[in-house]
Coordinates of C-alpha atoms in Angstrom, one line a residue:
M1 CA 38.5 -27.1 30.4
S2 CA 35.7 -24.6 30.3
A3 CA 34.7 -23.0 33.6
R4 CA 31.6 -24.5 35.2
R5 CA 28.4 -22.4 34.8
P6 CA 27.3 -21.1 38.2
R7 CA 24.0 -22.5 39.5
G8 CA 20.9 -20.5 39.7
D9 CA 19.1 -18.2 37.3
R10 CA 20.7 -14.7 37.3
Q11 CA 18.5 -13.7 34.3
P12 CA 15.3 -12.0 35.8
D13 CA 11.9 -12.9 34.3
L14 CA 10.3 -10.4 31.9
F15 CA 7.0 -10.9 33.8
P16 CA 6.8 -11.8 37.5
R17 CA 6.3 -15.5 38.0
S18 CA 2.7 -16.4 39.1
K19 CA 2.4 -17.6 42.7
R20 CA -1.0 -19.1 42.1
P21 CA -0.3 -22.5 40.5
A22 CA -3.2 -24.0 38.5
I23 CA -2.7 -27.8 38.9
P24 CA -5.8 -30.0 38.7
L25 CA -6.2 -32.6 41.5
P26 CA -6.3 -36.2 40.2
D27 CA -9.5 -38.1 41.0
T28 CA -7.4 -41.0 42.3
H29 CA -5.7 -39.0 45.0
P30 CA -6.6 -40.6 48.4
M31 CA -7.7 -37.3 49.9
V32 CA -9.8 -36.5 46.9
V33 CA -11.5 -39.9 47.1
L34 CA -12.0 -39.6 50.9
T35 CA -13.5 -36.1 50.5
D36 CA -16.0 -37.3 48.0
T37 CA -16.9 -40.4 50.1
V38 CA -17.3 -39.1 53.7
D39 CA -20.8 -37.9 54.7
W40 CA -19.8 -34.4 55.9
T41 CA -23.4 -33.5 56.7
E42 CA -23.7 -36.2 59.2
M43 CA -20.4 -35.2 60.8
E44 CA -21.6 -31.6 61.1
L45 CA -24.8 -32.8 62.8
Q46 CA -22.8 -34.7 65.3
V47 CA -20.6 -31.7 66.0
E48 CA -23.6 -29.5 66.5
K49 CA -24.9 -31.9 69.1
V50 CA -21.6 -31.5 71.0
R51 CA -21.7 -27.7 70.6
R52 CA -25.2 -27.3 71.9
K53 CA -24.3 -29.5 74.9
K54 CA -21.0 -27.7 75.8
L55 CA -21.6 -24.1 74.9
K56 CA -23.7 -21.7 76.9
N57 CA -25.2 -20.0 73.8
A58 CA -24.7 -19.6 70.1
A59 CA -23.3 -16.0 70.4
G60 CA -20.3 -15.1 68.3
R61 CA -19.2 -15.7 64.7
P62 CA -20.5 -18.8 63.0
P63 CA -18.0 -21.6 63.1
H64 CA -16.3 -23.0 60.1
L65 CA -17.3 -26.6 60.9
R66 CA -16.6 -28.0 57.4
A67 CA -13.0 -26.7 57.4
T68 CA -12.3 -27.7 61.0
L69 CA -13.8 -31.2 60.4
G70 CA -11.5 -31.5 57.4
A71 CA -8.5 -30.5 59.7
L72 CA -9.5 -33.2 62.2
T73 CA -9.7 -35.7 59.4
L74 CA -6.3 -34.7 58.1
M75 CA -4.7 -35.1 61.5
A76 CA -6.5 -38.5 61.9
I77 CA -5.1 -40.0 58.7
R78 CA -1.7 -38.4 59.1
K79 CA -0.3 -37.8 62.6
M80 CA 1.0 -34.3 62.8
P81 CA 1.2 -31.3 65.2
Y82 CA -1.4 -28.5 65.0
R83 CA 1.1 -26.1 63.4
E84 CA 2.0 -28.5 60.7
A85 CA -1.7 -29.2 60.1
E86 CA -2.2 -25.5 59.5
E87 CA 0.7 -25.4 57.1
Q88 CA -0.5 -28.4 55.2
I89 CA -4.0 -26.9 54.8
R90 CA -2.6 -23.6 53.7
Y91 CA -0.2 -24.8 51.0
Y92 CA -1.1 -28.5 50.1
A93 CA -3.9 -28.6 47.5
P94 CA -5.3 -32.0 48.4
A95 CA -5.5 -31.0 52.1
R96 CA -7.4 -27.8 51.1
Y97 CA -9.8 -29.9 49.1
L98 CA -10.3 -32.2 52.1
C99 CA -11.2 -29.1 54.2
G100 CA -13.5 -27.7 51.5
L101 CA -11.3 -24.6 51.0
T102 CA -10.4 -24.7 47.3
E103 CA -12.6 -21.7 46.6
T104 CA -11.3 -19.4 49.3
D105 CA -8.0 -18.0 50.6
W106 CA -9.0 -18.5 54.3
T107 CA -7.2 -21.1 56.4
P108 CA -7.9 -22.1 60.0
D109 CA -4.8 -21.4 62.2
F110 CA -3.4 -23.9 64.6
T111 CA -5.2 -22.4 67.6
T112 CA -8.5 -22.7 65.9
I113 CA -7.9 -26.4 65.1
Q114 CA -6.7 -27.0 68.7
D115 CA -9.7 -25.2 70.2
F116 CA -12.0 -27.3 68.0
A117 CA -10.4 -30.5 69.1
Q118 CA -10.7 -29.4 72.8
L119 CA -14.3 -28.5 72.3
L120 CA -15.2 -31.8 70.8
G121 CA -13.4 -33.8 73.5
E122 CA -13.3 -37.6 73.5
D123 CA -17.0 -37.9 73.5
G124 CA -17.4 -35.7 70.4
C125 CA -14.7 -37.5 68.4
K126 CA -16.4 -40.8 69.4
L127 CA -19.7 -39.6 67.8
I128 CA -17.8 -38.8 64.6
N129 CA -16.2 -42.2 64.7
E130 CA -19.6 -43.9 65.1
A131 CA -20.9 -41.9 62.1
V132 CA -18.1 -43.1 59.9
V133 CA -18.6 -46.7 61.0
K134 CA -22.4 -46.4 60.3
Q135 CA -21.6 -45.2 56.8
A136 CA -19.2 -48.1 56.3
V137 CA -22.1 -50.5 57.3
A138 CA -24.4 -48.7 54.9
L139 CA -21.9 -49.1 52.1
G140 CA -21.5 -52.8 52.9
L141 CA -17.9 -52.5 54.0
A142 CA -18.5 -53.5 57.6
D143 CA -20.8 -56.2 59.1
P144 CA -22.0 -55.5 62.7
S145 CA -23.5 -59.0 63.0
V146 CA -20.1 -60.4 63.8
A147 CA -18.0 -58.5 66.4
V148 CA -15.1 -59.1 68.7
A149 CA -13.7 -57.0 71.6
D150 CA -10.7 -56.6 73.8
M151 CA -9.0 -54.1 76.1
T152 CA -5.7 -52.3 75.7
A153 CA -3.7 -49.5 77.3
Q154 CA -2.8 -46.1 76.0
E155 CA 0.6 -45.1 77.3
A156 CA 1.1 -41.5 78.3
A157 CA 4.2 -39.4 77.3
I158 CA 5.5 -39.3 80.9
P159 CA 8.8 -40.4 82.5
H160 CA 8.9 -43.6 84.5
P161 CA 7.5 -42.6 87.9
N162 CA 9.6 -42.8 91.1
E163 CA 9.3 -41.0 94.4
M164 CA 12.4 -38.9 94.2
G165 CA 11.6 -37.8 90.7
L166 CA 8.0 -36.8 91.6
L167 CA 9.2 -34.8 94.7
G168 CA 12.0 -33.1 92.7
G169 CA 9.5 -32.2 89.9
F170 CA 7.2 -30.6 92.5
V171 CA 10.0 -28.3 93.6
R172 CA 10.8 -27.2 90.1
S173 CA 7.2 -26.7 89.1
I174 CA 6.2 -24.5 92.0
A175 CA 9.3 -22.4 91.7
A176 CA 8.4 -21.7 88.0
A177 CA 4.7 -21.1 88.6
A178 CA 5.1 -18.9 91.8
K179 CA 7.2 -16.4 89.8
R180 CA 4.1 -15.6 87.7
A181 CA 1.3 -16.0 90.2
G182 CA 1.5 -12.5 91.8
R183 CA 3.4 -10.6 94.4
G184 CA 2.2 -12.7 97.4
F185 CA 3.8 -15.8 95.9
K186 CA 7.1 -14.1 95.4
N187 CA 7.1 -13.6 99.1
F188 CA 6.3 -17.3 99.4
L189 CA 9.4 -18.2 97.4
G190 CA 11.5 -16.1 99.8
K191 CA 10.2 -18.0 102.8
V192 CA 10.9 -21.4 101.3
A193 CA 14.1 -20.6 99.5
G194 CA 16.2 -22.5 102.0
K195 CA 14.0 -25.6 101.9
V196 CA 14.0 -25.4 98.1
R197 CA 17.8 -25.4 98.0
A198 CA 17.9 -28.3 100.5
A199 CA 15.4 -30.3 98.3
K200 CA 17.4 -29.7 95.2
E201 CA 20.6 -30.8 96.9
K202 CA 18.9 -34.0 98.2
V203 CA 17.7 -34.8 94.6
R204 CA 21.2 -34.3 93.3
E205 CA 22.7 -36.5 96.0
Y206 CA 20.2 -39.2 95.4
R207 CA 20.7 -39.3 91.6
L208 CA 24.5 -39.2 91.8
F209 CA 25.2 -41.5 94.6
A210 CA 22.2 -43.8 94.9
K211 CA 23.9 -46.7 93.2
S212 CA 26.4 -47.0 95.9
K213 CA 23.9 -47.0 98.7
T214 CA 21.7 -49.7 100.2
K215 CA 17.9 -49.8 99.9
A216 CA 17.6 -48.7 103.6
A217 CA 19.8 -45.7 102.9
K218 CA 17.8 -44.7 99.8
D219 CA 14.6 -45.1 101.7
R220 CA 16.0 -42.8 104.4
M221 CA 16.8 -40.2 101.8
V222 CA 13.3 -40.4 100.3
A223 CA 11.8 -40.0 103.8
Q224 CA 14.0 -36.9 104.5
M225 CA 13.0 -35.4 101.1
T226 CA 9.3 -36.1 101.9
S227 CA 9.5 -34.2 105.1
V228 CA 11.1 -31.2 103.3
I229 CA 8.4 -31.3 100.6
E230 CA 5.6 -31.6 103.1
D231 CA 6.8 -28.4 104.8
I232 CA 7.0 -26.6 101.5
N233 CA 3.5 -27.7 100.5
R234 CA 2.1 -26.7 103.9
T235 CA 3.5 -23.2 103.4
L236 CA 2.1 -23.1 99.9
G237 CA -1.3 -24.0 101.2
K238 CA -1.2 -21.0 103.6
A239 CA -0.1 -18.7 100.7
L240 CA -3.0 -19.9 98.5
A241 CA -5.5 -19.3 101.4
V242 CA -4.2 -15.8 101.9
A243 CA -4.4 -15.1 98.2
A244 CA -8.0 -16.4 98.1
E245 CA -9.0 -14.1 100.9
Q246 CA -7.5 -11.0 99.3
G247 CA -9.4 -11.7 96.1
R248 CA -7.2 -9.7 93.8
K249 CA -8.0 -9.9 90.1
L250 CA -5.5 -11.7 88.0
R251 CA -4.8 -11.5 84.3
G252 CA -3.0 -13.5 81.6
H253 CA -0.3 -15.9 82.8
A254 CA -1.0 -15.1 86.5
V255 CA -4.4 -16.9 86.3
V256 CA -2.8 -20.0 84.8
A257 CA 0.1 -19.9 87.3
R258 CA -2.3 -19.6 90.3
R259 CA -4.4 -22.5 89.1
R260 CA -1.3 -24.6 88.5
L261 CA -0.1 -23.9 92.1
L262 CA -3.5 -25.0 93.5
E263 CA -3.4 -28.2 91.4
L264 CA 0.1 -29.0 92.5
H265 CA -0.8 -28.4 96.2
E266 CA -3.8 -30.7 96.0
T267 CA -1.8 -33.4 94.2
M268 CA 1.1 -33.3 96.6
A269 CA -1.4 -33.5 99.6
K270 CA -2.4 -36.9 98.1
L271 CA 1.1 -38.0 97.2
V272 CA 2.9 -37.5 100.5
P273 CA 0.7 -40.0 102.5
Q274 CA 1.1 -42.5 99.7
I275 CA 4.9 -42.2 99.8
R276 CA 4.9 -42.6 103.6
H277 CA 2.6 -45.7 103.2
W278 CA 5.1 -47.2 100.8
L279 CA 8.1 -46.4 103.1
R280 CA 6.2 -47.9 106.1
T281 CA 4.8 -51.1 104.5
G282 CA 6.7 -51.7 101.3
F283 CA 3.5 -51.8 99.3
V284 CA 2.2 -49.2 96.8
A285 CA -0.9 -47.4 98.0
S286 CA -4.1 -47.7 96.1
G287 CA -4.7 -45.0 93.5
K288 CA -1.0 -44.0 93.6
V289 CA -0.2 -40.7 91.9
I290 CA 2.3 -41.4 89.1
N291 CA 2.5 -37.9 87.5
L292 CA 2.2 -34.5 89.0
H293 CA 0.9 -32.8 85.9
I294 CA -1.7 -35.5 84.9
P295 CA -2.6 -37.0 88.3
Q296 CA -5.6 -38.9 86.7
L297 CA -3.1 -41.4 85.1
Y298 CA -2.7 -44.8 86.6
S299 CA -0.6 -48.0 86.3
I300 CA -2.0 -50.8 84.2
V301 CA -0.5 -54.3 84.9
R302 CA -0.2 -56.0 81.6
G303 CA 2.1 -59.0 82.4
K304 CA 3.9 -58.6 79.0
V305 CA 7.5 -59.8 78.5
G306 CA 9.7 -56.7 78.8
K307 CA 6.7 -54.5 79.8
A308 CA 5.0 -55.7 82.9
V309 CA 3.3 -52.4 83.7
E310 CA 2.2 -49.5 81.4
F311 CA 1.3 -46.1 82.6
G312 CA -1.6 -44.3 81.0
L313 CA -5.3 -45.0 80.4
S314 CA -7.4 -48.2 79.7
W315 CA -9.5 -48.5 76.6
G316 CA -12.0 -50.9 75.3
I317 CA -11.7 -51.8 71.6
T318 CA -14.6 -53.4 69.5
R319 CA -13.9 -54.6 66.0
L320 CA -16.6 -55.4 63.4
R321 CA -16.2 -57.8 60.6
G322 CA -14.5 -55.8 57.9
G323 CA -11.9 -54.2 60.2
F324 CA -13.8 -51.1 61.4
V325 CA -13.2 -50.3 65.0
L326 CA -15.1 -48.6 67.9
A327 CA -13.3 -47.4 71.0
T328 CA -14.3 -46.5 74.6
M329 CA -12.0 -44.8 77.1
A330 CA -12.2 -45.7 80.8
A331 CA -13.2 -42.8 82.9
T332 CA -11.3 -44.3 85.9
K333 CA -9.0 -47.2 86.6
T334 CA -11.9 -49.4 87.7
D335 CA -14.4 -48.1 85.1
L336 CA -13.5 -50.8 82.5
T337 CA -12.5 -54.3 83.2
D338 CA -12.4 -57.3 80.9
A339 CA -15.3 -59.0 82.7
G340 CA -17.4 -55.8 82.5
Y341 CA -16.4 -54.7 79.0
A342 CA -17.2 -58.2 77.5
V343 CA -20.8 -57.3 78.1
R344 CA -20.7 -53.6 77.7
A345 CA -19.3 -53.9 74.1
V346 CA -22.4 -55.8 73.1
E347 CA -24.7 -53.3 74.8
D348 CA -23.0 -50.4 73.0
L349 CA -23.4 -52.2 69.6
A350 CA -27.1 -52.8 70.3
G351 CA -27.6 -49.1 71.1
L352 CA -25.7 -48.0 68.0
F353 CA -27.1 -50.4 65.4
G354 CA -30.5 -51.2 67.0
K355 CA -29.7 -54.9 67.6
P356 CA -26.8 -56.9 69.1
P357 CA -24.4 -58.9 66.9
R358 CA -25.3 -62.4 65.9
A359 CA -21.9 -63.7 66.8
Y360 CA -19.5 -62.3 69.4
A361 CA -16.1 -63.2 70.7
Y362 CA -13.8 -62.2 73.6
D363 CA -10.7 -63.7 75.2
R364 CA -10.7 -65.8 78.4
A365 CA -10.4 -62.7 80.6
G366 CA -14.0 -61.9 79.9
Y367 CA -15.3 -65.4 80.4
S368 CA -17.8 -66.4 83.1
T369 CA -21.0 -68.3 83.2
E370 CA -22.8 -65.2 84.3
N371 CA -21.4 -63.3 81.2
V372 CA -22.5 -66.1 78.9
K373 CA -26.0 -65.8 80.3
L374 CA -26.0 -62.0 80.0
L375 CA -24.9 -62.1 76.4
R376 CA -27.6 -64.6 75.5
K377 CA -30.1 -62.5 77.3
L378 CA -29.0 -59.5 75.2
G379 CA -29.6 -61.5 72.0
V380 CA -26.2 -62.9 71.0
R381 CA -26.9 -66.3 69.5
E382 CA -23.3 -67.5 69.0
V383 CA -21.3 -66.6 72.2
G384 CA -17.6 -67.1 71.6
L385 CA -16.1 -66.3 75.0
A386 CA -12.8 -68.3 75.3
P387 CA -13.5 -70.6 78.3
R388 CA -11.2 -70.9 81.3
G389 CA -9.8 -74.2 82.5
R390 CA -11.7 -77.2 81.3
A391 CA -15.0 -75.4 80.7
P392 CA -16.4 -76.2 77.2
W393 CA -16.9 -73.7 74.4
E394 CA -20.4 -72.4 73.8
V395 CA -19.9 -72.8 70.0
E396 CA -18.2 -75.5 67.9
G397 CA -17.3 -76.4 64.4
K398 CA -17.0 -73.7 61.7
V399 CA -18.5 -71.1 64.0
K400 CA -15.9 -71.6 66.6
D401 CA -13.1 -71.4 64.0
Q402 CA -14.6 -68.2 62.5
L403 CA -14.8 -66.5 65.9
I404 CA -11.3 -67.5 66.9
S405 CA -10.1 -66.1 63.6
E406 CA -12.0 -62.9 64.1
R407 CA -10.7 -62.7 67.7
T408 CA -7.1 -62.7 66.5
M409 CA -7.7 -59.9 64.1
V410 CA -8.6 -57.4 66.9
E411 CA -5.0 -57.6 68.0
G412 CA -3.9 -56.5 64.6
S413 CA -6.3 -53.6 64.7
I414 CA -5.0 -52.5 68.1
G415 CA -1.4 -52.8 66.8
T416 CA -2.4 -50.7 63.8
I417 CA -3.7 -47.7 65.8
K418 CA -0.6 -47.9 68.0
C419 CA 1.7 -47.5 65.0
P420 CA 3.4 -44.1 64.5
K421 CA 1.1 -43.2 61.6
Y422 CA -1.9 -42.6 63.8
G423 CA -0.4 -41.5 67.1
Y424 CA -2.4 -43.5 69.6
G425 CA 0.4 -44.3 72.0
R426 CA 2.3 -41.6 74.0
P427 CA 0.4 -38.7 72.4
A428 CA 1.6 -35.1 72.9
A429 CA -1.2 -34.3 75.3
R430 CA -1.1 -32.7 78.7
S431 CA -4.4 -33.9 80.1
T432 CA -6.5 -37.1 80.1
A433 CA -9.1 -35.2 78.1
M434 CA -6.8 -34.5 75.2
M435 CA -5.3 -38.1 75.5
G436 CA -8.9 -39.2 74.8
V437 CA -9.1 -37.0 71.8
C438 CA -5.8 -38.4 70.4
G439 CA -7.0 -41.9 71.0
Q440 CA -10.3 -41.5 69.3
R441 CA -8.6 -39.5 66.5
A442 CA -6.2 -42.5 65.9
V443 CA -9.2 -44.9 65.7
L444 CA -10.9 -42.4 63.3
G445 CA -7.7 -42.5 61.1
L446 CA -7.9 -46.3 60.9
N447 CA -11.6 -46.2 60.0
L448 CA -11.2 -43.5 57.4
T449 CA -8.3 -45.4 55.8
K450 CA -10.5 -48.6 55.7
L451 CA -13.4 -46.6 54.2
L452 CA -11.1 -45.0 51.6
R453 CA -9.7 -48.4 50.5
G454 CA -13.0 -50.1 50.5
V455 CA -14.7 -47.5 48.3
A456 CA -11.7 -47.4 46.0
Q457 CA -11.9 -51.2 45.6
K458 CA -15.6 -51.1 44.9
Q459 CA -15.3 -48.4 42.3
G460 CA -12.2 -50.0 40.7
I461 CA -10.0 -46.9 41.5
A462 CA -6.3 -47.4 41.7
L463 CA -5.3 -44.9 44.4
A464 CA -2.3 -42.6 43.6
L465 CA -0.4 -43.5 46.8

């Protein structure tokens, strides 16, 4: 037998191989079709509104709005981290075309993309979403005269909250932050070193031996841990007050660490009374803190099989006929309710398109005789609120069947934005503001995909998927 030829090319090229490939992009590539369809001028106008509102002045270098909007679009249609988005834009030709960078070597880095998303915020992404939906209506792909709405929850990427876990997390967080917050806080760590060791030992004992203890014994351990944490937090408050009086200038990580300690101190000052209320009464206090790092999160009772409660934020979802979706994030736990959003969705549509939908549907959670009157007053002719009990429907016949059918489709739209492709649920965000950005970006991804497929179908283009 002859010996096998070794793999690889040991013969060097006479001329160096070119590292600038010249490959034309097909007209049927989804990103090419999407780039040629989206109204980028309208998007830039919406971004400029946000910039004028949030920035003090226009000083500095002019922003690359077209490129960063393309990056936002790329992350909307394909869930990916900021570093991967930078790499895709730098080396993937369709992504460069989407960002309008085929004639230049410049590429936005991941910090630029993240800063742009942070600047836009949830409200800026919502404006871009509305611009895409308006374009879909203008192209005849969406019909705002028929709409349905519902509410859903956006789960946060946090562990299941429990008292001992929150208290133990507080000890770990202040120990890490105090090391970077300045010399005064290193002295603070020395003062509470014994209490920190005691707290860590109690967490270890609770987690290792809690299964063999009764509820009364576990509650006693939580009460003891709460007393230790309260003493540590009181000492932390004094250290923060002294540091504020000294007024020393901080730089770099010290500024972030000092701010983090202040946030933890304020959060724990709210959490300790809530834990004591639970130990005393057996009931969860109103506005219970469920996460130290994002204290604005709250529990949402869903009543689902296998998931009675979800932890995150509430959203209102409005679906137009044609499958395009608009989303509204609740500012607080009580900001959006089914009874309130059933009317607010119509008001938002009337403000966006100049008139309310002709036909509108919502599930029974939004039904009331007052809501029916309000919707008719707003101009909705066919009110399809699912009635409660034996109350009659406000519509009948084919109109009723049509609204019931449209109402079921909103559940499919909610399920679509929650799929891993768009990244609506459990986003990699460390604040409610960025959770809002991720939520609107997921809805934007759904709308852009709908827009892409609708335009391709109209033009008879077979997409190269």
